[in-house]
Amino acid sequence: MSDALQTFIQAHVGDDIPALLLSAARYPEVDVPFAAEQIAARRQIREKLPAWYADSRLVFPSKTAAEQCSSERTARYKLRLLDGERHLCDLTGGLGVDAYYFAQKAERVTYVEPSRTCFEAAMYNFSLLQAGHIEGLPTRAEEAWASVADVDVFYVDPSRRREGTRFFALQDCEPDLTKLLPSLLSKAPKVIAKLSPMLDIRHTLSLLSGATAVHVVSVRNECKELLFVWQREAGAPEPEIHCVNYTADGTEQAFRFSLAEEQRCTAPLCGQVGTYLYEPNASILKAGACKQTALRTGAGKLHAHSHLYTSDTLIAGFPGRVFRVREVIPFHGRTCRTIARHLPQANVSVRNFPLTVNELRKRTRIAEGGDCYLFATTLAGNEKVLICCEKTGSDD
């Protein structure tokens, strides 16, 4: 990309893109459609790929590619899944973010991508980023895996979008990992797959048997990635589940358990709401470690199905959001009619409660926002309550 084009993009980075395209005749020396595509793509990566955003030389093939790529945070997390392996083959290269970060630990990375536009952009960027030990292979994953020699790890992120339609079922994604996984493990001793955070972990393990680990990665309490790991000779009886959430200040909340542990244990239920209320982070809730959370932290569970916890003394380092309870309000018809008088505004959540957030707001007339957090839930004795709280720290 020329210096003049970089300057143009930087000068118009905040412009309205449709208006910029309509004014293309004013800039005859500039490829305005290309510049507009770069501006749109850069807006997608500004927060999640700050280092790449800061480098004005880099080229992005499309807004969609930038939208779908890993963040810098999650790409760096995946480095801990490598354990001395020398050659990694990324079968679904895309924008090349994961391949680039894998190359910071692996001696050799093979980047596979069938889209010519995406492939050329990634290889161009790798050269600018001085990632010389990334080799490119412009073909499909199904064709590439057999031709790559001496692979220690295959990494695959099946595409969940095709011709504008979004898919979530594994069999509908490309490549179909339910068919490809045995072949990959016959060629390399380790396979890492990044799968949709919408998938059910237990069901996925039944479709893709033999996983040795599952990593549930969230950023600011939003589940971003499910990472499944298979090791050919590990022989683990069941996978270990790693729950990780990065808070707004960069703190890593980590929690590790197994599905068998969760199934065997019984969580203590608490008869009443204490001084503090706790909500596990998105990774723990996604993984289903709800009973283990209570046992290990010492918090009491409000109800078997509520997934909210309480204590009278503050539990330091709880892996989730922590609130100080202001009051507990029994929920009934009169509550709905009168509560807005002294609580006109709140951030409302429902957990194991017969009404949705919108239904509760309509009935109580409580507006969104403010510094109060209102949890509508059910206690162990099946009593419906509204728990009014305030945050004790970071929201995420």
Short mmCIF file of N, CA and C in Angstrom, two decimals, residues 99-164:
data_model
loop_
_atom_site.label_atom_id
_atom_site.label_comp_id
_atom_site.label_asym_id
_atom_site.label_seq_id
_atom_site.Cartn_x
_atom_site.Cartn_y
_atom_site.Cartn_z
N ALA A 99 -2.14 -17.43 12.92
CA ALA A 99 -0.87 -17.91 12.36
C ALA A 99 0.29 -17.02 12.79
N TYR A 100 0.06 -15.71 12.76
CA TYR A 100 1.11 -14.76 13.16
C TYR A 100 1.52 -14.95 14.61
N TYR A 101 0.54 -15.10 15.49
CA TYR A 101 0.90 -15.26 16.91
C TYR A 101 1.45 -16.64 17.21
N PHE A 102 0.95 -17.68 16.53
CA PHE A 102 1.54 -19.01 16.69
C PHE A 102 3.02 -18.99 16.30
N ALA A 103 3.35 -18.17 15.30
CA ALA A 103 4.73 -18.10 14.83
C ALA A 103 5.67 -17.47 15.85
N GLN A 104 5.12 -16.85 16.88
CA GLN A 104 5.96 -16.31 17.93
C GLN A 104 6.47 -17.38 18.87
N LYS A 105 5.88 -18.60 18.76
CA LYS A 105 6.32 -19.69 19.62
C LYS A 105 6.79 -20.90 18.81
N ALA A 106 6.11 -21.20 17.72
CA ALA A 106 6.51 -22.34 16.88
C ALA A 106 7.65 -21.92 15.96
N GLU A 107 8.55 -22.84 15.67
CA GLU A 107 9.67 -22.55 14.77
C GLU A 107 9.21 -22.39 13.33
N ARG A 108 8.13 -23.06 12.98
CA ARG A 108 7.65 -23.05 11.61
C ARG A 108 6.13 -23.08 11.62
N VAL A 109 5.50 -22.24 10.78
CA VAL A 109 4.03 -22.21 10.66
C VAL A 109 3.67 -22.27 9.18
N THR A 110 2.74 -23.16 8.85
CA THR A 110 2.19 -23.22 7.50
C THR A 110 0.79 -22.63 7.54
N TYR A 111 0.59 -21.60 6.74
CA TYR A 111 -0.68 -20.87 6.68
C TYR A 111 -1.44 -21.33 5.43
N VAL A 112 -2.65 -21.87 5.63
CA VAL A 112 -3.46 -22.39 4.53
C VAL A 112 -4.71 -21.53 4.38
N GLU A 113 -4.97 -21.06 3.17
CA GLU A 113 -6.15 -20.22 2.94
C GLU A 113 -6.56 -20.30 1.46
N PRO A 114 -7.82 -20.72 1.17
CA PRO A 114 -8.24 -20.88 -0.22
C PRO A 114 -8.58 -19.57 -0.94
N SER A 115 -8.98 -18.53 -0.19
CA SER A 115 -9.34 -17.26 -0.81
C SER A 115 -8.06 -16.54 -1.28
N ARG A 116 -7.95 -16.30 -2.57
CA ARG A 116 -6.75 -15.65 -3.11
C ARG A 116 -6.56 -14.26 -2.52
N THR A 117 -7.64 -13.51 -2.40
CA THR A 117 -7.55 -12.15 -1.85
C THR A 117 -7.04 -12.17 -0.42
N CYS A 118 -7.61 -13.06 0.39
CA CYS A 118 -7.20 -13.18 1.79
C CYS A 118 -5.76 -13.67 1.89
N PHE A 119 -5.44 -14.65 1.08
CA PHE A 119 -4.10 -15.23 1.10
C PHE A 119 -3.03 -14.18 0.77
N GLU A 120 -3.25 -13.44 -0.30
CA GLU A 120 -2.26 -12.44 -0.71
C GLU A 120 -2.11 -11.33 0.33
N ALA A 121 -3.23 -10.91 0.93
CA ALA A 121 -3.16 -9.88 1.96
C ALA A 121 -2.38 -10.38 3.17
N ALA A 122 -2.66 -11.62 3.60
CA ALA A 122 -1.97 -12.16 4.77
C ALA A 122 -0.47 -12.32 4.52
N MET A 123 -0.09 -12.83 3.36
CA MET A 123 1.32 -13.02 3.07
C MET A 123 2.04 -11.67 2.98
N TYR A 124 1.36 -10.68 2.43
CA TYR A 124 1.92 -9.33 2.37
C TYR A 124 2.14 -8.79 3.79
N ASN A 125 1.13 -8.98 4.64
CA ASN A 125 1.25 -8.49 6.03
C ASN A 125 2.34 -9.24 6.79
N PHE A 126 2.45 -10.55 6.58
CA PHE A 126 3.50 -11.32 7.27
C PHE A 126 4.88 -10.76 6.93
N SER A 127 5.06 -10.38 5.67
CA SER A 127 6.37 -9.84 5.27
C SER A 127 6.65 -8.51 5.96
N LEU A 128 5.61 -7.67 6.08
CA LEU A 128 5.78 -6.38 6.77
C LEU A 128 6.05 -6.58 8.26
N LEU A 129 5.42 -7.61 8.83
CA LEU A 129 5.56 -7.89 10.26
C LEU A 129 6.79 -8.74 10.56
N GLN A 130 7.58 -9.02 9.52
CA GLN A 130 8.82 -9.79 9.65
C GLN A 130 8.59 -11.18 10.23
N ALA A 131 7.49 -11.80 9.81
CA ALA A 131 7.20 -13.17 10.21
C ALA A 131 7.63 -14.10 9.08
N GLY A 132 8.92 -14.16 8.86
CA GLY A 132 9.48 -14.87 7.71
C GLY A 132 9.35 -16.37 7.77
N HIS A 133 9.11 -16.94 8.94
CA HIS A 133 9.02 -18.39 9.02
C HIS A 133 7.57 -18.89 8.91
N ILE A 134 6.68 -18.05 8.34
CA ILE A 134 5.33 -18.50 7.99
C ILE A 134 5.31 -18.80 6.49
N GLU A 135 5.01 -20.03 6.15
CA GLU A 135 4.91 -20.45 4.76
C GLU A 135 3.44 -20.47 4.35
N GLY A 136 3.15 -20.07 3.11
CA GLY A 136 1.77 -20.01 2.64
C GLY A 136 1.41 -21.13 1.69
N LEU A 137 0.17 -21.58 1.79
CA LEU A 137 -0.35 -22.63 0.92
C LEU A 137 -1.76 -22.23 0.50
N PRO A 138 -1.95 -21.73 -0.75
CA PRO A 138 -3.26 -21.22 -1.18
C PRO A 138 -4.20 -22.33 -1.65
N THR A 139 -4.78 -23.05 -0.71
CA THR A 139 -5.68 -24.14 -1.05
C THR A 139 -6.63 -24.40 0.11
N ARG A 140 -7.54 -25.36 -0.06
CA ARG A 140 -8.52 -25.69 0.97
C ARG A 140 -7.92 -26.63 2.00
N ALA A 141 -8.48 -26.59 3.21
CA ALA A 141 -7.98 -27.43 4.30
C ALA A 141 -8.04 -28.91 3.94
N GLU A 142 -9.14 -29.31 3.29
CA GLU A 142 -9.33 -30.72 2.94
C GLU A 142 -8.25 -31.23 1.99
N GLU A 143 -7.67 -30.32 1.22
CA GLU A 143 -6.63 -30.70 0.26
C GLU A 143 -5.22 -30.51 0.83
N ALA A 144 -5.10 -29.63 1.82
CA ALA A 144 -3.77 -29.26 2.32
C ALA A 144 -3.20 -30.24 3.33
N TRP A 145 -4.04 -30.79 4.20
CA TRP A 145 -3.53 -31.53 5.35
C TRP A 145 -2.64 -32.69 4.95
N ALA A 146 -2.96 -33.38 3.86
CA ALA A 146 -2.19 -34.56 3.46
C ALA A 146 -0.85 -34.21 2.83
N SER A 147 -0.74 -32.98 2.29
CA SER A 147 0.48 -32.61 1.56
C SER A 147 1.53 -31.95 2.44
N VAL A 148 1.16 -31.53 3.64
CA VAL A 148 2.11 -30.85 4.53
C VAL A 148 2.90 -31.90 5.31
N ALA A 149 4.21 -31.78 5.29
CA ALA A 149 5.07 -32.79 5.92
C ALA A 149 5.52 -32.38 7.31
N ASP A 150 5.74 -33.37 8.15
CA ASP A 150 6.33 -33.18 9.49
C ASP A 150 5.56 -32.19 10.35
N VAL A 151 4.25 -32.35 10.38
CA VAL A 151 3.41 -31.45 11.17
C VAL A 151 3.30 -31.96 12.60
N ASP A 152 3.49 -31.09 13.57
CA ASP A 152 3.32 -31.45 14.98
C ASP A 152 1.93 -31.10 15.49
N VAL A 153 1.36 -30.01 14.94
CA VAL A 153 0.04 -29.55 15.39
C VAL A 153 -0.75 -29.04 14.19
N PHE A 154 -1.99 -29.48 14.07
CA PHE A 154 -2.94 -28.86 13.14
C PHE A 154 -3.83 -27.93 13.95
N TYR A 155 -4.04 -26.73 13.43
CA TYR A 155 -4.98 -25.79 14.01
C TYR A 155 -6.08 -25.53 12.99
N VAL A 156 -7.33 -25.62 13.43
CA VAL A 156 -8.44 -25.43 12.50
C VAL A 156 -9.55 -24.61 13.15
N ASP A 157 -10.04 -23.65 12.40
CA ASP A 157 -11.15 -22.79 12.83
C ASP A 157 -12.21 -22.87 11.72
N PRO A 158 -13.09 -23.88 11.77
CA PRO A 158 -14.04 -24.08 10.67
C PRO A 158 -14.88 -22.83 10.40
N SER A 159 -15.03 -22.51 9.13
CA SER A 159 -15.81 -21.34 8.74
C SER A 159 -17.29 -21.57 9.03
N ARG A 160 -17.90 -20.60 9.71
CA ARG A 160 -19.31 -20.72 10.07
C ARG A 160 -20.20 -19.84 9.19
N ARG A 161 -19.62 -19.29 8.14
CA ARG A 161 -20.39 -18.41 7.26
C ARG A 161 -20.13 -18.78 5.81
N ARG A 162 -21.22 -18.89 5.04
CA ARG A 162 -21.10 -19.25 3.63
C ARG A 162 -22.23 -18.58 2.86
N GLU A 163 -21.85 -17.78 1.84
CA GLU A 163 -22.81 -17.08 0.99
C GLU A 163 -23.81 -16.27 1.82
N GLY A 164 -23.27 -15.58 2.83
CA GLY A 164 -24.10 -14.71 3.66
C GLY A 164 -24.91 -15.39 4.73
#
